[in-house]
mmCIF file with all atom_site columns, N, CA and C in Angstrom:
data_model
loop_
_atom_site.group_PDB
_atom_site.id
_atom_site.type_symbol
_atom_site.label_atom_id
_atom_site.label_alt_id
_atom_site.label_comp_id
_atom_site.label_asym_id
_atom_site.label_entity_id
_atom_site.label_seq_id
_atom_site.pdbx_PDB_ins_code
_atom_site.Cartn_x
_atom_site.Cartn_y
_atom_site.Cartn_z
_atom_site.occupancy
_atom_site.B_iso_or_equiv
_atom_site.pdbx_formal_charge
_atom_site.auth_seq_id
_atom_site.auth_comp_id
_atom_site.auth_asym_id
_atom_site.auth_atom_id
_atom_site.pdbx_PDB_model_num
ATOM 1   N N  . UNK A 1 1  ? -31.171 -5.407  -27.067 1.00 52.00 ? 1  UNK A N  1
ATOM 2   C CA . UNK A 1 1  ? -30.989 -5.217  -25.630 1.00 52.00 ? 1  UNK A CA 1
ATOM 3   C C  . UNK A 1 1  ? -31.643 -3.890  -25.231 1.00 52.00 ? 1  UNK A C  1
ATOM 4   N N  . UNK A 1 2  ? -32.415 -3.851  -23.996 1.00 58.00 ? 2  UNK A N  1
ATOM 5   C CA . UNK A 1 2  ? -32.916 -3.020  -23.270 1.00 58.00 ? 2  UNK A CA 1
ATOM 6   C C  . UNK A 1 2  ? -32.062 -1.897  -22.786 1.00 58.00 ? 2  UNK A C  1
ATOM 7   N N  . UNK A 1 3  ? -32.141 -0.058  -22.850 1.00 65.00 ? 3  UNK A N  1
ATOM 8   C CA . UNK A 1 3  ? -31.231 0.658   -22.572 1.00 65.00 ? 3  UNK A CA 1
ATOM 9   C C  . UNK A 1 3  ? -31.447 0.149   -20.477 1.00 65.00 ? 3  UNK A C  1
ATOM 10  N N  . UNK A 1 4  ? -31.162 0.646   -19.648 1.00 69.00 ? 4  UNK A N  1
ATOM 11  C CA . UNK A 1 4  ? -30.825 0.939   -18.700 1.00 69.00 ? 4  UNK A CA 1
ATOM 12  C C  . UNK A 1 4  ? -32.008 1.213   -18.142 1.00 69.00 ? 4  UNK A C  1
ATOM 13  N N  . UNK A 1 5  ? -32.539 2.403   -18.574 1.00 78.00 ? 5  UNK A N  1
ATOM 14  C CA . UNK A 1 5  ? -33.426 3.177   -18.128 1.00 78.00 ? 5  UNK A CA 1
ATOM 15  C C  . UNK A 1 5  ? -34.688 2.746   -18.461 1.00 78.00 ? 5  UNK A C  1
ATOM 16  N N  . UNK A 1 6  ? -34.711 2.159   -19.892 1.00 92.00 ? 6  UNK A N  1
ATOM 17  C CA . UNK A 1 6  ? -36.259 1.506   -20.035 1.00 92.00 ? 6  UNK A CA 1
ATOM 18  C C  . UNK A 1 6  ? -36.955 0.112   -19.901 1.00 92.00 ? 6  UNK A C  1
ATOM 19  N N  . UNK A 1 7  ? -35.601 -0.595  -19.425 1.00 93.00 ? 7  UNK A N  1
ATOM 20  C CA . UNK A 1 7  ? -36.014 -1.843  -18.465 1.00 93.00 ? 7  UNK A CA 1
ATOM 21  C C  . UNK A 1 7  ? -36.348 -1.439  -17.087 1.00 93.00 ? 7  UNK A C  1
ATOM 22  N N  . UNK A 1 8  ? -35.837 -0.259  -16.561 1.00 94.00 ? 8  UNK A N  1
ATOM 23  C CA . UNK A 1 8  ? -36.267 0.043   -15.440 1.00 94.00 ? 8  UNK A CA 1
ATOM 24  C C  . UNK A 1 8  ? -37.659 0.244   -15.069 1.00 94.00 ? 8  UNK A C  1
ATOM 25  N N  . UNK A 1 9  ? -38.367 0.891   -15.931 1.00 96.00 ? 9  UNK A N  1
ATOM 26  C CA . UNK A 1 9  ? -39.557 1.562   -16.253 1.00 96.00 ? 9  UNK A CA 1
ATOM 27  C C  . UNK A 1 9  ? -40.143 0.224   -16.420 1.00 96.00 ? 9  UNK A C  1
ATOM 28  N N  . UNK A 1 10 ? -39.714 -0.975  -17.393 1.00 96.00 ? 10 UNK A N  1
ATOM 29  C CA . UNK A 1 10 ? -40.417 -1.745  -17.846 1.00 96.00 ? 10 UNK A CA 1
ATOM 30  C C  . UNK A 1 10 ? -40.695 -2.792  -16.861 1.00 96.00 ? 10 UNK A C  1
ATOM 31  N N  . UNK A 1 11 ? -39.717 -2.677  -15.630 1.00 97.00 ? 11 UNK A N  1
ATOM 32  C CA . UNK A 1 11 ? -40.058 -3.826  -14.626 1.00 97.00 ? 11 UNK A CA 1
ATOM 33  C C  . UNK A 1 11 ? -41.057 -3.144  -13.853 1.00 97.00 ? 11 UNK A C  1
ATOM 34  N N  . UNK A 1 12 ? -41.005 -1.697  -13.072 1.00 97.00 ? 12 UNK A N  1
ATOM 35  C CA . UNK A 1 12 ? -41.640 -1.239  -12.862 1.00 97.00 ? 12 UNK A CA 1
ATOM 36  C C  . UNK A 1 12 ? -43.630 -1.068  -13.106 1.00 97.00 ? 12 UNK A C  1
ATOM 37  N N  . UNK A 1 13 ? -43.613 -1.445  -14.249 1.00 97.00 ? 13 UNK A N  1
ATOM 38  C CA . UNK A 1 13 ? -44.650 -1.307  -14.908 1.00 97.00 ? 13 UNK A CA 1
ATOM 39  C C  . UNK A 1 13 ? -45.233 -2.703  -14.888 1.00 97.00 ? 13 UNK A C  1
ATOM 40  N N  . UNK A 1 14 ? -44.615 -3.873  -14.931 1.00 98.00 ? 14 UNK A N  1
ATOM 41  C CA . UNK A 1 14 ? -45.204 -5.132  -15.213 1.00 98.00 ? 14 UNK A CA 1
ATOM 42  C C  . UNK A 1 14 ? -45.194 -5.537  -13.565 1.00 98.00 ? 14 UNK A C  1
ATOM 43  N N  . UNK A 1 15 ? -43.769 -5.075  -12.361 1.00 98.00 ? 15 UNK A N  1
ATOM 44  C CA . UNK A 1 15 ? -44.055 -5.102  -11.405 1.00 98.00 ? 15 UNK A CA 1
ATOM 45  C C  . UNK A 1 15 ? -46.052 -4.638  -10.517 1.00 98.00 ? 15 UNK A C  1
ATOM 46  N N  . UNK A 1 16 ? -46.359 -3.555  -10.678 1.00 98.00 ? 16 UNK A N  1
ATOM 47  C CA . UNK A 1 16 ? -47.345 -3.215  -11.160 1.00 98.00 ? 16 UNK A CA 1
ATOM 48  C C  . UNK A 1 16 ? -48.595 -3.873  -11.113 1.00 98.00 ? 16 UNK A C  1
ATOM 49  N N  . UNK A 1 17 ? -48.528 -4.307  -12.283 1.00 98.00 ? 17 UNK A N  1
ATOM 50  C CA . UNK A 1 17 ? -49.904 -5.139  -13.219 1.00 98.00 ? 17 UNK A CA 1
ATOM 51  C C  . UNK A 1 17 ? -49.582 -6.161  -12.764 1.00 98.00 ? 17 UNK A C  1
ATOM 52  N N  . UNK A 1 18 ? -48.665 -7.191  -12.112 1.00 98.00 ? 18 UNK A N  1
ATOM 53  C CA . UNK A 1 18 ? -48.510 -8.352  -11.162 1.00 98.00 ? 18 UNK A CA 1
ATOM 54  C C  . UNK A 1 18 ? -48.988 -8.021  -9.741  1.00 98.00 ? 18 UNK A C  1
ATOM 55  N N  . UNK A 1 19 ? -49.144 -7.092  -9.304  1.00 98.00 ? 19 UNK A N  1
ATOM 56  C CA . UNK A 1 19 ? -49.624 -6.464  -8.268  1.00 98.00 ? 19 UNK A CA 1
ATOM 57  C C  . UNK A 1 19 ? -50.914 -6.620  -8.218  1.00 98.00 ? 19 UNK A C  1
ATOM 58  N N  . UNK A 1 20 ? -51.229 -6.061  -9.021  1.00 98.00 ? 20 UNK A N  1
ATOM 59  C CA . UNK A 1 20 ? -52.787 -5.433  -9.652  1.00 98.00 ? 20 UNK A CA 1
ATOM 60  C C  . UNK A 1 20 ? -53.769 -6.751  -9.549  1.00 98.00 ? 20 UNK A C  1
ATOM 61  N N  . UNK A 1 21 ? -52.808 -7.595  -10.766 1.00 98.00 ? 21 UNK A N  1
ATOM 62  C CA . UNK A 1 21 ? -53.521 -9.149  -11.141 1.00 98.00 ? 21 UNK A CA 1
ATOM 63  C C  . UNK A 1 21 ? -53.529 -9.935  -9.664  1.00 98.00 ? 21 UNK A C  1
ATOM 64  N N  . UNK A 1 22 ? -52.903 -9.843  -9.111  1.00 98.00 ? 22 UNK A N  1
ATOM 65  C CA . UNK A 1 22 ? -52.461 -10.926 -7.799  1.00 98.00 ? 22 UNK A CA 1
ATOM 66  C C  . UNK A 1 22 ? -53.691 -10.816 -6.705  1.00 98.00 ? 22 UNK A C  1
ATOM 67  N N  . UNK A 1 23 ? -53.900 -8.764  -6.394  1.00 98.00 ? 23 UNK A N  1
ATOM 68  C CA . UNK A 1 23 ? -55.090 -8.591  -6.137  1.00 98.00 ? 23 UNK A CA 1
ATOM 69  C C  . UNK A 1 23 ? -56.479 -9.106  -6.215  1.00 98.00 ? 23 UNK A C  1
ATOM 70  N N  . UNK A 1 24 ? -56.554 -8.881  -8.129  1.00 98.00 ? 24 UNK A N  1
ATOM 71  C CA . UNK A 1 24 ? -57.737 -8.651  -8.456  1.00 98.00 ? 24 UNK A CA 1
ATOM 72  C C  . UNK A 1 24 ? -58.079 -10.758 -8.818  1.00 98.00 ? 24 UNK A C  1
ATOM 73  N N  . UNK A 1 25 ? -57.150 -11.367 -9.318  1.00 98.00 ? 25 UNK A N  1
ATOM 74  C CA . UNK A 1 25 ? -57.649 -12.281 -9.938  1.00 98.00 ? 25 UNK A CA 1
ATOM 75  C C  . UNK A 1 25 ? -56.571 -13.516 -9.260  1.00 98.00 ? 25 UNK A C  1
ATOM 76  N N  . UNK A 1 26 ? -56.131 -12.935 -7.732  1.00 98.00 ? 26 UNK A N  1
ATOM 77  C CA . UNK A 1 26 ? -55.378 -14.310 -7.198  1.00 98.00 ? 26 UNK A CA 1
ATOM 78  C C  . UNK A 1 26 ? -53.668 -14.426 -7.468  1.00 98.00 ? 26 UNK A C  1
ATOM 79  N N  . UNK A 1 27 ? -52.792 -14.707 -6.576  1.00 98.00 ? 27 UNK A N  1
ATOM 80  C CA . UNK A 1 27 ? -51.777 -15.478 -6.331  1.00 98.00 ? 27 UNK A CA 1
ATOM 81  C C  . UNK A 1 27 ? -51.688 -16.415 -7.695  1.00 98.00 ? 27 UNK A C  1
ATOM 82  N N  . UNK A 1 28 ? -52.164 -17.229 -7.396  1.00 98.00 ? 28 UNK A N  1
ATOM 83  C CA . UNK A 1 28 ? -52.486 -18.545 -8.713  1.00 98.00 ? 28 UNK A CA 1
ATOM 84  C C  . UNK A 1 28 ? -52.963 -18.175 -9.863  1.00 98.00 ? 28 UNK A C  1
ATOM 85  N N  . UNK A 1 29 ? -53.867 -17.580 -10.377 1.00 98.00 ? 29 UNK A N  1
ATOM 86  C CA . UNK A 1 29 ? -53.967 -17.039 -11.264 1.00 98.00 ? 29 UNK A CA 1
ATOM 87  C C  . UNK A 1 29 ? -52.938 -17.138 -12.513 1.00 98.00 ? 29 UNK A C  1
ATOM 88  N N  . UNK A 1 30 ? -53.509 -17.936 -13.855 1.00 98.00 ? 30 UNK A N  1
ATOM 89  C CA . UNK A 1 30 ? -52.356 -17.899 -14.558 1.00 98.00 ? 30 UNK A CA 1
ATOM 90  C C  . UNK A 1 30 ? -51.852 -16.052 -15.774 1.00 98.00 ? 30 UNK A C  1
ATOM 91  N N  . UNK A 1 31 ? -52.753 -15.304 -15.257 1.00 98.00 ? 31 UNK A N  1
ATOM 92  C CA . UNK A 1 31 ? -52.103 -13.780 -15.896 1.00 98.00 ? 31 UNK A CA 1
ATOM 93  C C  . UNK A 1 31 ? -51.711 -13.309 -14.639 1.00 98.00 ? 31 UNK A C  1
ATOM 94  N N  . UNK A 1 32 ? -51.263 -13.659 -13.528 1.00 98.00 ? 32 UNK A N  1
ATOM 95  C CA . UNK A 1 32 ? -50.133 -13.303 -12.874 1.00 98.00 ? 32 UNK A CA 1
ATOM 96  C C  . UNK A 1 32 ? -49.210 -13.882 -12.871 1.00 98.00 ? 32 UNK A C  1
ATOM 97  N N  . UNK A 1 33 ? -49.280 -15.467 -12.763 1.00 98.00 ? 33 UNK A N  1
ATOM 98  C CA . UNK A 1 33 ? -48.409 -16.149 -12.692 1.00 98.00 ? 33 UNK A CA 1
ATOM 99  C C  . UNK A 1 33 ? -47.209 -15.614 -13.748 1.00 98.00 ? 33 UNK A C  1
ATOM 100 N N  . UNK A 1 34 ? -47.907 -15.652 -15.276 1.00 98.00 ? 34 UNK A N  1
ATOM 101 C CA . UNK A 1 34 ? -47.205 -15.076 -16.699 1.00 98.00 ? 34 UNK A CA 1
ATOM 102 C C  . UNK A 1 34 ? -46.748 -14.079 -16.044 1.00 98.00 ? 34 UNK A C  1
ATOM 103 N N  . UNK A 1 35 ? -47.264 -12.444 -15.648 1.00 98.00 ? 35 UNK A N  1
ATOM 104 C CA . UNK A 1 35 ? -46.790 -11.428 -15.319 1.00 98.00 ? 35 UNK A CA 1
ATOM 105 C C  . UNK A 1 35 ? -45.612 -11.725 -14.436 1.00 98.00 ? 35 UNK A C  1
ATOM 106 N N  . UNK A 1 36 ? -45.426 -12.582 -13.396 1.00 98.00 ? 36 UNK A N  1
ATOM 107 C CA . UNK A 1 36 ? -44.116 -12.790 -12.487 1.00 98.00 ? 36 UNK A CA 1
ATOM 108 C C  . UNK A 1 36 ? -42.852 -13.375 -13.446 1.00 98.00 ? 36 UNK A C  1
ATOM 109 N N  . UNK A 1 37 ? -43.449 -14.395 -14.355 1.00 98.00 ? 37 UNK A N  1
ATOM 110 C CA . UNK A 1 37 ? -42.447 -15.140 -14.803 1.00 98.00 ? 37 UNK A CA 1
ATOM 111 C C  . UNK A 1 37 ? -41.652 -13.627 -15.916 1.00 98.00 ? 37 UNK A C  1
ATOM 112 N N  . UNK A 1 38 ? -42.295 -12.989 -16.553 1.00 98.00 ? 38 UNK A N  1
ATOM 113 C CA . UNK A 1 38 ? -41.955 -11.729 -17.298 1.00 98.00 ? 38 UNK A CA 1
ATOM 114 C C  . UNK A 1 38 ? -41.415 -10.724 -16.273 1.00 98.00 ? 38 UNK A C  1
ATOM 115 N N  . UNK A 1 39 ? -41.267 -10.335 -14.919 1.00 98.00 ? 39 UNK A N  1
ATOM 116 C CA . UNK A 1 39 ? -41.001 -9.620  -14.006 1.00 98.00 ? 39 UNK A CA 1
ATOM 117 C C  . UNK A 1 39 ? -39.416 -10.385 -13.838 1.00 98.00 ? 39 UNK A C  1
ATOM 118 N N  . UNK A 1 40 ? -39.718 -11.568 -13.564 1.00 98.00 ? 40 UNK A N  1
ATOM 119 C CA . UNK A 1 40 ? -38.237 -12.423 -13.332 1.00 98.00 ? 40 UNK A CA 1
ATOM 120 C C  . UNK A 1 40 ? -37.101 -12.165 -14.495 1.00 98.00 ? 40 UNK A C  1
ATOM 121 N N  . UNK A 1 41 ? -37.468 -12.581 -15.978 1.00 97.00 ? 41 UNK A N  1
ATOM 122 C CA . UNK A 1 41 ? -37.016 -12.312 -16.925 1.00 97.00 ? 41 UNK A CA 1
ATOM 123 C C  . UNK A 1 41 ? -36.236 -10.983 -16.787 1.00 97.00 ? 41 UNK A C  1
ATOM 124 N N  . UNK A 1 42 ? -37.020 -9.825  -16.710 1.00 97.00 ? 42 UNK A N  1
ATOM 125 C CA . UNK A 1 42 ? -36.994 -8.564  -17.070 1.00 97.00 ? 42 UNK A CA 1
ATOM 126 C C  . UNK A 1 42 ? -35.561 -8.664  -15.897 1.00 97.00 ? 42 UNK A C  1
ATOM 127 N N  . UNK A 1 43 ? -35.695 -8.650  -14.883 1.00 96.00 ? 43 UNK A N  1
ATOM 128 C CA . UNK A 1 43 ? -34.918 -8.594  -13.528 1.00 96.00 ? 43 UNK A CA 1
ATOM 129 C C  . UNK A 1 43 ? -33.421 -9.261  -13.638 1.00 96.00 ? 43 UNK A C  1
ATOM 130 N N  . UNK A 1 44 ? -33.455 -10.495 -14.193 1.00 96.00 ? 44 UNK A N  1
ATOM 131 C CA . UNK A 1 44 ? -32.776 -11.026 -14.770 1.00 96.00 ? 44 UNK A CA 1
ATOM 132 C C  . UNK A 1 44 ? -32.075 -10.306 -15.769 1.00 96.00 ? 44 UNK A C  1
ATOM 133 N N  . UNK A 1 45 ? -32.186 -9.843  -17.112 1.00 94.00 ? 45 UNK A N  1
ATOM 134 C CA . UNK A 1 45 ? -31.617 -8.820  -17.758 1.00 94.00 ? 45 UNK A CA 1
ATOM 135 C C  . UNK A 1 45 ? -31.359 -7.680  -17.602 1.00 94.00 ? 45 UNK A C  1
ATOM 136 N N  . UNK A 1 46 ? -31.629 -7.281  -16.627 1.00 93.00 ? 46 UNK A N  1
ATOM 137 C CA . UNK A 1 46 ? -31.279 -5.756  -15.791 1.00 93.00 ? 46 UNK A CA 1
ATOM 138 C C  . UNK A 1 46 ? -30.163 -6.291  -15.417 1.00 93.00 ? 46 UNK A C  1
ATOM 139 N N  . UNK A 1 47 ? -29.989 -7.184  -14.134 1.00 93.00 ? 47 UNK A N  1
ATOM 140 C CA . UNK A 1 47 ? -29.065 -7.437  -13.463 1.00 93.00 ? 47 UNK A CA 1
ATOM 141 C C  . UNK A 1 47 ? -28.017 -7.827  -14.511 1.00 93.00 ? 47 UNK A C  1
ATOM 142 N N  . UNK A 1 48 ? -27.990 -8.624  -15.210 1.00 91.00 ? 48 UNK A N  1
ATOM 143 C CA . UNK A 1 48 ? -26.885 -9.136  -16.328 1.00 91.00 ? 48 UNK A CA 1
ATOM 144 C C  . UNK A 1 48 ? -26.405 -7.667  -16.765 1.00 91.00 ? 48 UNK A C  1
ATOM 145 N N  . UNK A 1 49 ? -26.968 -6.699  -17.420 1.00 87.00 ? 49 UNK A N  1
ATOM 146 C CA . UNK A 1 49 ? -26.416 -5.517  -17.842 1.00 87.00 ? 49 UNK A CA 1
ATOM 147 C C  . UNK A 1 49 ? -25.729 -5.088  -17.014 1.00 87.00 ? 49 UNK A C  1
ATOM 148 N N  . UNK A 1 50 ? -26.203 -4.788  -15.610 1.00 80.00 ? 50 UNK A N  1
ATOM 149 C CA . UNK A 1 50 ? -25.279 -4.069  -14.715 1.00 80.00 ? 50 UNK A CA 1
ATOM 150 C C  . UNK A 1 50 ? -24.058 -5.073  -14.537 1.00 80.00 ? 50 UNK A C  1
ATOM 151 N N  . UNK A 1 51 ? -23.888 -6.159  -14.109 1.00 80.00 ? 51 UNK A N  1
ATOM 152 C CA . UNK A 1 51 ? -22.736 -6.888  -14.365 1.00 80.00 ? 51 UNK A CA 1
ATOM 153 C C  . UNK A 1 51 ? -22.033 -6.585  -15.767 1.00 80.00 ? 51 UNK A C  1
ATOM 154 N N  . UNK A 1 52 ? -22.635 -6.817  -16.807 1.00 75.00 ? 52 UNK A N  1
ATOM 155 C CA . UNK A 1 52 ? -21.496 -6.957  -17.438 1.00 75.00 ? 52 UNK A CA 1
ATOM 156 C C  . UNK A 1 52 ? -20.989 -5.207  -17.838 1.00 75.00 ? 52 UNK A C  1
ATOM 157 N N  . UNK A 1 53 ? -21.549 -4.117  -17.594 1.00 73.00 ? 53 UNK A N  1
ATOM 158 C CA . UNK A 1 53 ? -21.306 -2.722  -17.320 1.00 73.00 ? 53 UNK A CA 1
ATOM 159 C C  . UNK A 1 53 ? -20.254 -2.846  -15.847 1.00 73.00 ? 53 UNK A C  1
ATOM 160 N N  . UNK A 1 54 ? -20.140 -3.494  -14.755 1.00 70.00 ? 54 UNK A N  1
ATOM 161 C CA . UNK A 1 54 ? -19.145 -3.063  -13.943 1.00 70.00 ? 54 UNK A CA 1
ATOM 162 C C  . UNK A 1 54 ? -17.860 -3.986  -14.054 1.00 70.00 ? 54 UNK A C  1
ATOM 163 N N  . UNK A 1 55 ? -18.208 -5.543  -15.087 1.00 69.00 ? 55 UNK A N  1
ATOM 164 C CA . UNK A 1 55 ? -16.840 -6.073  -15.694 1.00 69.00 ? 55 UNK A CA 1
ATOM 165 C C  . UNK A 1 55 ? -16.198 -4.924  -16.360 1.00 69.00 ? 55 UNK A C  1
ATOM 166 N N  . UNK A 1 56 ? -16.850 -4.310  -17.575 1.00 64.00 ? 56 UNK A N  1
ATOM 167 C CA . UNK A 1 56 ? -16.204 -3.669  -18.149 1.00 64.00 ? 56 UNK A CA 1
ATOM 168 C C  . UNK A 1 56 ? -15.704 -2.004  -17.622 1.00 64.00 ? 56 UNK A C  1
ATOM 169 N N  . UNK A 1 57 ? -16.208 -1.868  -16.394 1.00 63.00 ? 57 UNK A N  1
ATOM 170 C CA . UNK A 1 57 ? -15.912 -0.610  -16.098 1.00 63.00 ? 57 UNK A CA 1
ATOM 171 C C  . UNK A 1 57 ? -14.081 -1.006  -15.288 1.00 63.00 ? 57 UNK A C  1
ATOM 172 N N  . UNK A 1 58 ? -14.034 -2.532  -14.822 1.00 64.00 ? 58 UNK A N  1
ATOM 173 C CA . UNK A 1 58 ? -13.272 -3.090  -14.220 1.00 64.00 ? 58 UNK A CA 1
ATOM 174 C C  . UNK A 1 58 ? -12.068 -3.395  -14.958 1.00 64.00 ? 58 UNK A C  1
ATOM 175 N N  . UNK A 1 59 ? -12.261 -3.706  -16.620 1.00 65.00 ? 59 UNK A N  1
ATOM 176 C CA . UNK A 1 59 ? -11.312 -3.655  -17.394 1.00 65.00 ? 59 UNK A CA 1
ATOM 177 C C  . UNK A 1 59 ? -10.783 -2.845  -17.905 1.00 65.00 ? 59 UNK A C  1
ATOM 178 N N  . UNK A 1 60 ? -11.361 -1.607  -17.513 1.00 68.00 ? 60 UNK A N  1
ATOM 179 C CA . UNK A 1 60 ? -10.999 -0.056  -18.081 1.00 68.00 ? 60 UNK A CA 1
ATOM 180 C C  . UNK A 1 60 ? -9.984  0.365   -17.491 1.00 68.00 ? 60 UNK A C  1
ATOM 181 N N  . UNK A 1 61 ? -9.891  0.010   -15.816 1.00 63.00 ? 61 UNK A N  1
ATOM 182 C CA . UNK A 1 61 ? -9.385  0.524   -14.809 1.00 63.00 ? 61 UNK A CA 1
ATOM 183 C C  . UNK A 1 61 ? -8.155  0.069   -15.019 1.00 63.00 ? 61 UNK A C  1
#
């Protein structure tokens, strides 16, 4: 599992180069398309961490 901080960086970064690609080589394009589906992923496991970090901040309480 990804710390906190370097999925942050890491969506950031592929956010980015989906940018970049979308520009340079199209919407459709299948190395953006890949880059979004890896942006989703990434986003996806961010969000799951922070959930299951405020369950457990919730069971503390």
């Amino acid at each position: 599992m990804l710390m906190n901080g370097t999925i942050v960086a890491r969506i950031e970064l592929v956010r980015w180069k989906m940018i970049e690609s979308g520009i340079r080589l199209g919407l459709d394009s299948p190395t953006t398309i890949q880059l979004s589906k890896e942006l989703d992923a990434l986003i996806n496991i961010h969000q799951r961490n922070d959930t299951e970090k405020s369950t457990h901040k919730k069971m503390i309480q």
